[in-house]
Amino acid sequence: MFENTEKTDISKLGEFGLIEHLTKKFDIQHETTTIGLGDDAAAIDCADKTQVVSTDLFIENIHFDIMYSPLMHVGYKCITASISDICAMNAKPAQVLVSIALSSRYTLEAVEELYTGIQTACNNYNIELLGGDTSSSVSGLVISVTAIGYAEKNTLVKRSGAKAGDLVCVSGDLGGAYMGLQLLEREKQVFLDQKDMQPDLEGKDYVVGRQLRPEARVDIVEAFNELKIVPTSLIDVSDGVSSELFHISNQSNVGMKIYEEKLPIDQQTYDTALEFNIPPTTAAMNGGEDYELLFTLPQAHYDKIKNSADISIIGYVTEPHEGIELITKSGNLVPIEAQGWENFKKNED
Amino acid sequence: MFENTEKTDISKLGEFGLIEHLTKKFDIQHETTTIGLGDDAAAIDCADKTQVVSTDLFIENIHFDIMYSPLMHVGYKCITASISDICAMNAKPAQVLVSIALSSRYTLEAVEELYTGIQTACNNYNIELLGGDTSSSVSGLVISVTAIGYAEKNTLVKRSGAKAGDLVCVSGDLGGAYMGLQLLEREKQVFLDQKDMQPDLEGKDYVVGRQLRPEARVDIVEAFNELKIVPTSLIDVSDGVSSELFHISNQSNVGMKIYEEKLPIDQQTYDTALEFNIPPTTAAMNGGEDYELLFTLPQAHYDKIKNSADISIIGYVTEPHEGIELITKSGNLVPIEAQGWENFKKNED
């Protein structure tokens, strides 16, 4: 990917040069930002809002694979994933701090590509890069993102407020990022096996895009604000809907019923799942990285969202003793188990 | 170090279990903290202060070596290094977010040891752990710390305010952490060479302690506040005094004269430097990780600090064209060059 142009050894710049080089194109424009890049720390004037802070680590070969993820997309996706946590509090993301550690096989051009993705995301979401740190790494690339956002004092939404009778809703559609990952992993294997085959991603642009360059649902947070909706609980779908339902259920002390037929699944996701012999419902329930918002609402808000093409009502909240269950298309009740993030079992030192 | 007690495979806990397990002992007590651990992000009510945010990455075998750094100390030092950046803005640290990625060779007991160090630091400095993320790593341990602090609106200090005629001051003493590192590296080599020798760290407790468990100078920030001193520029000594002088000089557009004889060097640092054939002045000027505060003050403040045992006046600020120079004990003028962090040159993939 970055083999055919001029290379710059990062050691020529040194740490200070690298940070300055990478961040000089980023503008500071939020009025709450007192000091942005270039000092020991960023300074923020929070005024009368409540601030929300979240931090995430992205590790090469755990969270991303540069064999099929262009670094520009890796940069974009790290920002998406991080600000998605801010959206999951019903807050609007405003600032990020990004630290990277990289091994010597990364050229300056490669790191610039990464930062182009970060900058594109910052521009798209109108957020600022406030600071960060660079260092070397023994192996591969490590990216740490701290995201900061703001909410009006009375509109912050935790995971713990769902009440029996509430509607369970989700934005967008589910399982696409997971099916994109299956496709990219398959094509990587084909490449590694050196079979005389071209990558076969034709007609798969949607699911591949969901995996490589997902978007955070800042627009849904804005819609809540416009519709004067404050969800009773809210979480983003990073580990998979099953896992997120489990978090809300746990922290709100409620049960849930989810209708299989109401799960929003894109046709391409559906077809790709069948191609891989994966039940589409499994992809939708357990596939991670969709970065959609899962939330609960009092039924009184039904009229405000019933015509939204971008919000699906997938079930309802019950008393805790009823557990979390899927009502299948055939009308059976199946307990939902949290799947989610299981990396610890897969990776060896 | 963690070979002789019961081991727990981290996969038994999973990500959610691990974070909960590691953070359950941390208290939330700052009144500005609206939401602490356990949701998508932490929430902070900043009221009328200016908030300062900084983020740092700590990578195994780049920033620390567990062959001679007990994980408890690694945890403590990550907090020290991170909140030192907050002190360097003349702000008081209040909150941290810590993310870790670790390979499967780390047992739960090892990670608990790390978090004991983090917690000890949080208690000592009266700061809260607000959140974080855990994931697996392909190799070794990665720690990301985001530190948050607060300053009164008119007392934030940048690197850019030094004026010709100002005093150049530093807290504590210099070069100790660097000499501690030399000692620990030597003893590691002795161990690896399997020579029949015991580690020889007797009488070296001060310099070894400076390397393994340094402290952040929150007390100096508090002293500034009590003495009604607002430095004209301020930075923490993480990469070495030469490098930090260079930053202040650059960002304030000034020159500096530093007196070699005024550099505060502990006797043990001095003796250890001679033992290693390193000029003590070199250790003091170029050794990093002391986490002392380097700052400039108008001469009018001289009376307030002249009797402080913990602050040394090491020089004065000049016009920019005079450059940064060391006035040696013999009265010669020697240009000071920024050394600092050169890891990119040393490490290979």
Short mmCIF file of N, CA and C in Angstrom, two decimals, chain A residues 10-11 14-16 18 34-35 38-47 49-57 59-63 85-86 88-89 97-105 131-140 142 144 146 148 150 153 156-160 234-236 239 243 247 251 339 341 343-345 347-349, chain B residues 10-11 14-16 18 34-35 38-47 49-57 59-63 85-86 88-89 97-105 131-140 142 144 146 148 150 153 156-160 234-236 239 243 247 251 339 341 343-345 347-349:
data_model
loop_
_atom_site.label_atom_id
_atom_site.label_comp_id
_atom_site.label_asym_id
_atom_site.label_seq_id
_atom_site.Cartn_x
_atom_site.Cartn_y
_atom_site.Cartn_z
N ILE A 10 11.30 7.90 9.94
CA ILE A 10 10.72 8.77 10.97
C ILE A 10 11.78 9.30 11.92
N SER A 11 12.87 8.57 12.07
CA SER A 11 13.91 9.03 12.99
C SER A 11 14.48 10.39 12.57
N GLY A 14 12.26 12.86 14.55
CA GLY A 14 12.25 12.78 16.01
C GLY A 14 10.84 12.95 16.51
N GLU A 15 10.66 12.80 17.81
CA GLU A 15 9.31 12.84 18.37
C GLU A 15 8.64 14.18 18.16
N PHE A 16 9.35 15.26 18.51
CA PHE A 16 8.72 16.58 18.46
C PHE A 16 8.38 16.95 17.03
N LEU A 18 7.76 14.92 14.63
CA LEU A 18 6.68 14.07 14.13
C LEU A 18 5.32 14.59 14.56
N THR A 34 -9.32 26.43 25.08
CA THR A 34 -8.44 27.52 25.49
C THR A 34 -7.04 27.32 24.93
N ILE A 35 -6.52 26.10 25.05
CA ILE A 35 -5.21 25.75 24.51
C ILE A 35 -5.36 24.44 23.76
N GLY A 38 0.37 21.57 21.16
CA GLY A 38 1.68 22.19 21.27
C GLY A 38 2.11 22.57 22.66
N ASP A 39 1.34 22.27 23.66
CA ASP A 39 1.81 22.50 25.02
C ASP A 39 1.77 21.16 25.76
N ASP A 40 1.93 21.19 27.07
CA ASP A 40 1.96 19.93 27.80
C ASP A 40 0.60 19.23 27.79
N ALA A 41 -0.44 20.01 27.80
CA ALA A 41 -1.79 19.46 27.83
C ALA A 41 -2.72 20.44 27.13
N ALA A 42 -3.87 19.95 26.74
CA ALA A 42 -4.88 20.82 26.15
C ALA A 42 -5.70 21.43 27.28
N ALA A 43 -6.27 22.59 27.05
CA ALA A 43 -7.11 23.22 28.07
C ALA A 43 -8.47 23.52 27.49
N ILE A 44 -9.48 23.25 28.28
CA ILE A 44 -10.85 23.37 27.82
C ILE A 44 -11.67 24.17 28.81
N ASP A 45 -12.46 25.07 28.29
CA ASP A 45 -13.38 25.82 29.13
C ASP A 45 -14.76 25.20 28.95
N CYS A 46 -15.25 24.56 29.99
CA CYS A 46 -16.47 23.74 29.82
C CYS A 46 -17.76 24.53 29.96
N ALA A 47 -17.66 25.73 30.49
CA ALA A 47 -18.84 26.56 30.68
C ALA A 47 -19.92 25.79 31.43
N LYS A 49 -21.91 23.26 30.45
CA LYS A 49 -22.29 21.93 29.94
C LYS A 49 -21.64 20.84 30.80
N THR A 50 -22.13 19.64 30.64
CA THR A 50 -21.48 18.50 31.28
C THR A 50 -20.58 17.85 30.25
N GLN A 51 -19.36 17.59 30.69
CA GLN A 51 -18.40 17.03 29.77
C GLN A 51 -18.35 15.52 29.89
N VAL A 52 -18.11 14.88 28.76
CA VAL A 52 -18.06 13.42 28.71
C VAL A 52 -16.70 13.03 28.12
N VAL A 53 -16.03 12.10 28.76
CA VAL A 53 -14.70 11.70 28.32
C VAL A 53 -14.62 10.19 28.19
N SER A 54 -13.99 9.72 27.15
CA SER A 54 -13.84 8.28 26.96
C SER A 54 -12.51 7.99 26.29
N THR A 55 -11.94 6.83 26.56
CA THR A 55 -10.65 6.51 25.95
C THR A 55 -10.65 5.08 25.42
N ASP A 56 -9.99 4.87 24.31
CA ASP A 56 -9.92 3.55 23.67
C ASP A 56 -8.53 3.29 23.10
N LEU A 57 -8.16 2.04 23.09
CA LEU A 57 -6.89 1.61 22.48
C LEU A 57 -7.17 0.78 21.24
N ILE A 59 -5.07 -1.69 18.60
CA ILE A 59 -3.80 -2.39 18.46
C ILE A 59 -3.77 -3.14 17.13
N GLU A 60 -2.67 -2.96 16.42
CA GLU A 60 -2.52 -3.66 15.14
C GLU A 60 -2.60 -5.17 15.34
N ASN A 61 -3.27 -5.82 14.43
CA ASN A 61 -3.47 -7.28 14.44
C ASN A 61 -4.41 -7.76 15.55
N ILE A 62 -4.95 -6.83 16.31
CA ILE A 62 -6.03 -7.17 17.25
C ILE A 62 -7.28 -6.44 16.75
N HIS A 63 -7.17 -5.12 16.64
CA HIS A 63 -8.32 -4.31 16.23
C HIS A 63 -8.34 -3.99 14.74
N ASP A 85 -18.62 6.37 21.53
CA ASP A 85 -18.82 6.27 22.99
C ASP A 85 -19.41 7.56 23.55
N ILE A 86 -19.04 8.68 22.96
CA ILE A 86 -19.58 9.97 23.39
C ILE A 86 -21.06 10.07 23.01
N ALA A 88 -22.97 7.67 22.71
CA ALA A 88 -23.67 6.70 23.56
C ALA A 88 -24.04 7.26 24.93
N MET A 89 -23.62 8.49 25.21
CA MET A 89 -24.03 9.19 26.43
C MET A 89 -25.05 10.27 26.09
N LEU A 97 -8.00 13.49 21.60
CA LEU A 97 -6.54 13.45 21.74
C LEU A 97 -6.10 12.09 21.20
N VAL A 98 -5.10 12.08 20.36
CA VAL A 98 -4.67 10.83 19.73
C VAL A 98 -3.19 10.60 20.01
N SER A 99 -2.87 9.46 20.58
CA SER A 99 -1.47 9.07 20.76
C SER A 99 -1.20 7.85 19.89
N ILE A 100 -0.01 7.83 19.31
CA ILE A 100 0.35 6.64 18.53
C ILE A 100 1.73 6.14 18.93
N ALA A 101 1.91 4.84 18.83
CA ALA A 101 3.23 4.22 18.98
C ALA A 101 3.42 3.36 17.74
N LEU A 102 4.59 3.47 17.11
CA LEU A 102 4.76 2.73 15.88
C LEU A 102 6.15 2.16 15.75
N SER A 103 6.23 1.04 15.08
CA SER A 103 7.51 0.39 14.89
C SER A 103 8.20 0.99 13.68
N SER A 104 9.48 0.66 13.53
CA SER A 104 10.31 1.34 12.52
C SER A 104 9.92 0.97 11.09
N ARG A 105 9.08 -0.05 10.91
CA ARG A 105 8.69 -0.35 9.53
C ARG A 105 7.67 0.67 8.99
N GLY A 131 -4.45 17.11 21.00
CA GLY A 131 -3.12 16.78 21.47
C GLY A 131 -2.83 15.33 21.29
N GLY A 132 -1.76 14.89 21.91
CA GLY A 132 -1.38 13.50 21.81
C GLY A 132 0.08 13.31 22.04
N ASP A 133 0.54 12.15 21.76
CA ASP A 133 1.88 11.71 22.12
C ASP A 133 2.29 10.73 21.02
N THR A 134 3.54 10.76 20.61
CA THR A 134 4.00 9.68 19.74
C THR A 134 5.19 9.01 20.39
N SER A 135 5.34 7.73 20.16
CA SER A 135 6.52 7.04 20.64
C SER A 135 6.75 5.85 19.72
N SER A 136 7.80 5.14 19.97
CA SER A 136 8.03 3.96 19.15
C SER A 136 7.41 2.75 19.81
N SER A 137 7.26 1.71 19.05
CA SER A 137 6.63 0.49 19.53
C SER A 137 7.55 -0.66 19.16
N VAL A 138 7.52 -1.72 19.94
CA VAL A 138 8.37 -2.87 19.65
C VAL A 138 7.82 -3.60 18.43
N SER A 139 6.50 -3.66 18.32
CA SER A 139 5.94 -4.31 17.15
C SER A 139 4.63 -3.66 16.76
N GLY A 140 4.57 -3.21 15.52
CA GLY A 140 3.31 -2.73 14.98
C GLY A 140 2.88 -1.37 15.49
N VAL A 142 0.15 1.11 17.54
CA VAL A 142 -0.81 1.23 18.64
C VAL A 142 -1.40 2.63 18.56
N SER A 144 -4.08 5.26 20.52
CA SER A 144 -4.93 5.53 21.67
C SER A 144 -5.71 6.80 21.40
N THR A 146 -8.53 9.49 23.01
CA THR A 146 -9.40 9.98 24.06
C THR A 146 -10.37 10.95 23.42
N ILE A 148 -13.71 13.57 23.77
CA ILE A 148 -14.38 14.47 24.71
C ILE A 148 -15.62 15.04 24.04
N TYR A 150 -19.79 17.00 24.90
CA TYR A 150 -20.57 17.81 25.82
C TYR A 150 -22.06 17.51 25.71
N LYS A 153 -26.87 19.72 30.76
CA LYS A 153 -26.77 19.07 32.06
C LYS A 153 -27.88 18.03 32.34
N LEU A 156 -27.93 13.96 29.72
CA LEU A 156 -26.98 12.85 29.69
C LEU A 156 -27.75 11.54 29.87
N VAL A 157 -27.42 10.52 29.09
CA VAL A 157 -28.14 9.24 29.20
C VAL A 157 -27.16 8.12 29.54
N LYS A 158 -27.44 7.43 30.63
CA LYS A 158 -26.62 6.31 31.05
C LYS A 158 -27.21 5.00 30.53
N ARG A 159 -26.61 3.90 30.95
CA ARG A 159 -27.12 2.59 30.53
C ARG A 159 -28.19 2.09 31.50
N SER A 160 -28.40 2.86 32.54
CA SER A 160 -29.12 2.29 33.68
C SER A 160 -30.57 2.74 33.86
N LEU A 234 -29.05 4.14 26.82
CA LEU A 234 -28.41 4.33 25.52
C LEU A 234 -27.02 3.71 25.55
N ILE A 235 -26.68 3.02 24.46
CA ILE A 235 -25.35 2.40 24.35
C ILE A 235 -25.03 2.31 22.86
N ASP A 236 -23.74 2.25 22.51
CA ASP A 236 -23.42 2.07 21.10
C ASP A 236 -23.09 0.60 20.83
N ASP A 239 -19.67 -4.09 20.41
CA ASP A 239 -19.37 -5.51 20.60
C ASP A 239 -20.46 -6.42 20.04
N SER A 243 -24.61 -8.36 23.28
CA SER A 243 -23.76 -7.89 24.36
C SER A 243 -24.25 -6.55 24.91
N HIS A 247 -25.71 -5.38 28.67
CA HIS A 247 -25.24 -4.26 29.50
C HIS A 247 -26.41 -3.43 30.02
N GLN A 251 -27.49 -3.13 33.91
CA GLN A 251 -27.34 -1.87 34.63
C GLN A 251 -28.69 -1.21 34.93
N GLN A 339 -22.46 -12.15 23.75
CA GLN A 339 -21.28 -12.68 23.09
C GLN A 339 -20.19 -11.63 23.21
N TRP A 341 -17.00 -9.25 22.86
CA TRP A 341 -15.58 -9.19 22.67
C TRP A 341 -14.88 -10.35 23.36
N ASN A 343 -11.55 -11.37 22.55
CA ASN A 343 -10.17 -11.41 22.05
C ASN A 343 -9.18 -12.12 22.96
N PHE A 344 -9.44 -12.04 24.28
CA PHE A 344 -8.46 -12.62 25.19
C PHE A 344 -8.25 -14.10 24.94
N LYS A 345 -9.27 -14.76 24.41
CA LYS A 345 -9.14 -16.20 24.20
C LYS A 345 -8.37 -16.53 22.94
N ASN A 347 -5.77 -14.65 21.31
CA ASN A 347 -4.43 -14.19 20.98
C ASN A 347 -3.37 -14.70 21.94
N GLU A 348 -2.28 -15.09 21.37
CA GLU A 348 -1.14 -15.56 22.15
C GLU A 348 -0.02 -14.54 22.07
N ASP A 349 0.83 -14.60 23.01
CA ASP A 349 1.97 -13.67 23.05
C ASP A 349 2.94 -13.94 21.90
N ILE B 10 -6.64 -14.69 32.23
CA ILE B 10 -7.50 -13.51 32.10
C ILE B 10 -8.73 -13.83 31.24
N SER B 11 -8.61 -14.81 30.35
CA SER B 11 -9.75 -15.14 29.49
C SER B 11 -10.96 -15.58 30.31
N GLY B 14 -12.88 -12.26 30.82
CA GLY B 14 -13.35 -11.51 29.66
C GLY B 14 -13.12 -10.03 29.87
N GLU B 15 -13.40 -9.25 28.84
CA GLU B 15 -13.10 -7.82 28.92
C GLU B 15 -13.90 -7.12 30.01
N PHE B 16 -15.21 -7.36 30.03
CA PHE B 16 -16.06 -6.62 30.97
C PHE B 16 -15.71 -7.00 32.40
N LEU B 18 -12.87 -8.09 33.46
CA LEU B 18 -11.55 -7.58 33.82
C LEU B 18 -11.61 -6.13 34.25
N THR B 34 -19.59 13.63 37.49
CA THR B 34 -21.01 13.30 37.40
C THR B 34 -21.20 11.79 37.21
N ILE B 35 -20.42 11.22 36.31
CA ILE B 35 -20.46 9.77 36.07
C ILE B 35 -19.01 9.29 36.03
N GLY B 38 -17.92 2.65 34.48
CA GLY B 38 -19.00 1.71 34.24
C GLY B 38 -20.01 2.12 33.19
N ASP B 39 -19.83 3.23 32.54
CA ASP B 39 -20.71 3.58 31.43
C ASP B 39 -19.83 3.76 30.19
N ASP B 40 -20.40 4.30 29.12
CA ASP B 40 -19.61 4.43 27.90
C ASP B 40 -18.48 5.44 28.04
N ALA B 41 -18.72 6.45 28.84
CA ALA B 41 -17.73 7.50 29.02
C ALA B 41 -17.93 8.10 30.40
N ALA B 42 -16.93 8.77 30.88
CA ALA B 42 -17.05 9.47 32.15
C ALA B 42 -17.65 10.84 31.88
N ALA B 43 -18.31 11.42 32.87
CA ALA B 43 -18.88 12.76 32.71
C ALA B 43 -18.38 13.67 33.82
N ILE B 44 -18.06 14.88 33.44
CA ILE B 44 -17.43 15.81 34.36
C ILE B 44 -18.14 17.15 34.29
N ASP B 45 -18.41 17.71 35.44
CA ASP B 45 -18.98 19.04 35.51
C ASP B 45 -17.84 20.00 35.84
N CYS B 46 -17.48 20.83 34.89
CA CYS B 46 -16.25 21.61 35.05
C CYS B 46 -16.46 22.90 35.81
N ALA B 47 -17.69 23.31 36.00
CA ALA B 47 -18.00 24.55 36.71
C ALA B 47 -17.20 25.71 36.11
N LYS B 49 -13.90 26.44 36.30
CA LYS B 49 -12.46 26.27 36.14
C LYS B 49 -12.12 25.98 34.68
N THR B 50 -10.83 26.09 34.37
CA THR B 50 -10.37 25.67 33.06
C THR B 50 -9.80 24.27 33.19
N GLN B 51 -10.22 23.44 32.28
CA GLN B 51 -9.80 22.05 32.36
C GLN B 51 -8.59 21.80 31.47
N VAL B 52 -7.73 20.93 31.92
CA VAL B 52 -6.51 20.60 31.21
C VAL B 52 -6.50 19.09 30.97
N VAL B 53 -6.22 18.69 29.75
CA VAL B 53 -6.25 17.27 29.41
C VAL B 53 -4.97 16.88 28.69
N SER B 54 -4.44 15.73 29.04
CA SER B 54 -3.21 15.26 28.41
C SER B 54 -3.26 13.75 28.28
N THR B 55 -2.61 13.19 27.27
CA THR B 55 -2.63 11.75 27.11
C THR B 55 -1.23 11.22 26.77
N ASP B 56 -0.90 10.06 27.30
CA ASP B 56 0.42 9.44 27.11
C ASP B 56 0.29 7.94 26.91
N LEU B 57 1.19 7.41 26.12
CA LEU B 57 1.27 5.96 25.91
C LEU B 57 2.54 5.41 26.55
N ILE B 59 4.74 1.87 26.56
CA ILE B 59 4.87 0.60 25.85
C ILE B 59 5.98 -0.24 26.48
N GLU B 60 5.67 -1.49 26.72
CA GLU B 60 6.67 -2.39 27.30
C GLU B 60 7.90 -2.49 26.40
N ASN B 61 9.05 -2.50 27.02
CA ASN B 61 10.35 -2.58 26.35
C ASN B 61 10.72 -1.31 25.58
N ILE B 62 9.87 -0.30 25.66
CA ILE B 62 10.24 1.02 25.15
C ILE B 62 10.30 1.95 26.36
N HIS B 63 9.19 2.03 27.09
CA HIS B 63 9.12 2.92 28.24
C HIS B 63 9.39 2.23 29.56
N ASP B 85 2.30 16.17 33.38
CA ASP B 85 1.92 17.07 32.27
C ASP B 85 0.85 18.07 32.71
N ILE B 86 -0.02 17.65 33.61
CA ILE B 86 -1.05 18.56 34.12
C ILE B 86 -0.39 19.62 35.02
N ALA B 88 2.49 20.66 34.72
CA ALA B 88 3.27 21.52 33.83
C ALA B 88 2.43 22.62 33.19
N MET B 89 1.12 22.61 33.43
CA MET B 89 0.25 23.70 33.00
C MET B 89 -0.13 24.59 34.19
N LEU B 97 -7.95 8.50 33.08
CA LEU B 97 -8.55 7.34 32.41
C LEU B 97 -7.38 6.46 31.98
N VAL B 98 -7.47 5.18 32.25
CA VAL B 98 -6.37 4.27 31.95
C VAL B 98 -6.86 3.13 31.06
N SER B 99 -6.23 2.96 29.92
CA SER B 99 -6.53 1.80 29.08
C SER B 99 -5.30 0.91 29.03
N ILE B 100 -5.52 -0.38 29.03
CA ILE B 100 -4.38 -1.29 28.90
C ILE B 100 -4.66 -2.33 27.82
N ALA B 101 -3.59 -2.76 27.15
CA ALA B 101 -3.66 -3.90 26.25
C ALA B 101 -2.56 -4.84 26.70
N LEU B 102 -2.88 -6.12 26.81
CA LEU B 102 -1.86 -7.03 27.32
C LEU B 102 -1.89 -8.37 26.63
N SER B 103 -0.73 -8.97 26.54
CA SER B 103 -0.62 -10.26 25.89
C SER B 103 -0.95 -11.36 26.89
N SER B 104 -1.13 -12.56 26.37
CA SER B 104 -1.65 -13.65 27.21
C SER B 104 -0.66 -14.12 28.27
N ARG B 105 0.60 -13.69 28.19
CA ARG B 105 1.50 -14.11 29.25
C ARG B 105 1.26 -13.35 30.55
N GLY B 131 -12.18 5.83 34.09
CA GLY B 131 -12.61 4.91 33.06
C GLY B 131 -11.43 4.32 32.36
N GLY B 132 -11.72 3.65 31.26
CA GLY B 132 -10.65 3.04 30.49
C GLY B 132 -11.17 1.89 29.68
N ASP B 133 -10.27 1.15 29.15
CA ASP B 133 -10.57 0.14 28.15
C ASP B 133 -9.50 -0.94 28.35
N THR B 134 -9.88 -2.19 28.21
CA THR B 134 -8.83 -3.22 28.16
C THR B 134 -8.98 -4.00 26.88
N SER B 135 -7.87 -4.47 26.35
CA SER B 135 -7.93 -5.33 25.19
C SER B 135 -6.70 -6.20 25.21
N SER B 136 -6.59 -7.07 24.26
CA SER B 136 -5.40 -7.89 24.21
C SER B 136 -4.37 -7.23 23.31
N SER B 137 -3.16 -7.68 23.43
CA SER B 137 -2.06 -7.13 22.66
C SER B 137 -1.32 -8.30 22.02
N VAL B 138 -0.70 -8.04 20.88
CA VAL B 138 0.03 -9.10 20.22
C VAL B 138 1.32 -9.39 20.98
N SER B 139 1.92 -8.34 21.52
CA SER B 139 3.13 -8.58 22.30
C SER B 139 3.23 -7.57 23.42
N GLY B 140 3.36 -8.06 24.63
CA GLY B 140 3.63 -7.21 25.77
C GLY B 140 2.47 -6.36 26.24
N VAL B 142 0.71 -2.58 26.91
CA VAL B 142 0.58 -1.19 26.47
C VAL B 142 -0.34 -0.49 27.46
N SER B 144 -2.20 3.23 28.28
CA SER B 144 -2.51 4.58 27.82
C SER B 144 -3.17 5.32 28.97
N THR B 146 -4.90 8.98 30.14
CA THR B 146 -5.36 10.34 29.88
C THR B 146 -5.54 10.99 31.24
N ILE B 148 -6.55 14.43 33.53
CA ILE B 148 -7.38 15.63 33.50
C ILE B 148 -7.12 16.43 34.76
N TYR B 150 -7.43 20.74 36.63
CA TYR B 150 -8.15 22.01 36.61
C TYR B 150 -7.26 23.14 37.09
N LYS B 153 -9.07 30.18 36.07
CA LYS B 153 -9.03 30.65 34.69
C LYS B 153 -7.83 31.53 34.35
N LEU B 156 -3.41 29.52 34.32
CA LEU B 156 -2.84 28.50 33.44
C LEU B 156 -1.50 29.01 32.90
N VAL B 157 -0.48 28.15 32.85
CA VAL B 157 0.83 28.60 32.38
C VAL B 157 1.27 27.75 31.19
N LYS B 158 1.58 28.42 30.08
CA LYS B 158 2.04 27.75 28.88
C LYS B 158 3.56 27.76 28.82
N ARG B 159 4.09 27.27 27.71
CA ARG B 159 5.55 27.27 27.56
C ARG B 159 6.04 28.57 26.94
N SER B 160 5.11 29.42 26.61
CA SER B 160 5.44 30.51 25.69
C SER B 160 5.56 31.90 26.32
N LEU B 234 6.35 27.26 31.94
CA LEU B 234 6.42 26.08 32.83
C LEU B 234 6.39 24.82 31.97
N ILE B 235 7.22 23.85 32.34
CA ILE B 235 7.26 22.57 31.62
C ILE B 235 7.76 21.53 32.61
N ASP B 236 7.42 20.27 32.39
CA ASP B 236 7.96 19.24 33.28
C ASP B 236 9.17 18.56 32.61
N ASP B 239 11.91 14.66 29.28
CA ASP B 239 12.92 14.26 28.29
C ASP B 239 14.34 14.72 28.66
N SER B 243 16.41 19.53 26.69
CA SER B 243 15.29 19.45 25.77
C SER B 243 14.15 20.38 26.20
N HIS B 247 12.37 23.73 24.42
CA HIS B 247 10.94 23.96 24.17
C HIS B 247 10.52 25.36 24.63
N GLN B 251 9.26 28.30 22.13
CA GLN B 251 7.88 28.77 22.17
C GLN B 251 7.77 30.17 22.77
N GLN B 339 18.58 17.29 23.58
CA GLN B 339 18.81 15.86 23.38
C GLN B 339 17.45 15.19 23.43
N TRP B 341 14.29 12.72 23.80
CA TRP B 341 13.74 11.43 23.45
C TRP B 341 14.18 11.00 22.07
N ASN B 343 14.03 7.62 20.94
CA ASN B 343 13.70 6.20 20.80
C ASN B 343 13.56 5.73 19.36
N PHE B 344 13.12 6.63 18.47
CA PHE B 344 12.89 6.19 17.11
C PHE B 344 14.16 5.65 16.47
N LYS B 345 15.29 6.13 16.94
CA LYS B 345 16.53 5.70 16.33
C LYS B 345 17.00 4.35 16.85
N ASN B 347 15.00 1.63 18.14
CA ASN B 347 14.22 0.40 18.12
C ASN B 347 13.86 -0.08 16.73
N GLU B 348 13.97 -1.35 16.57
CA GLU B 348 13.62 -1.97 15.30
C GLU B 348 12.35 -2.77 15.47
N ASP B 349 11.72 -3.05 14.38
CA ASP B 349 10.47 -3.82 14.40
C ASP B 349 10.73 -5.28 14.79
#
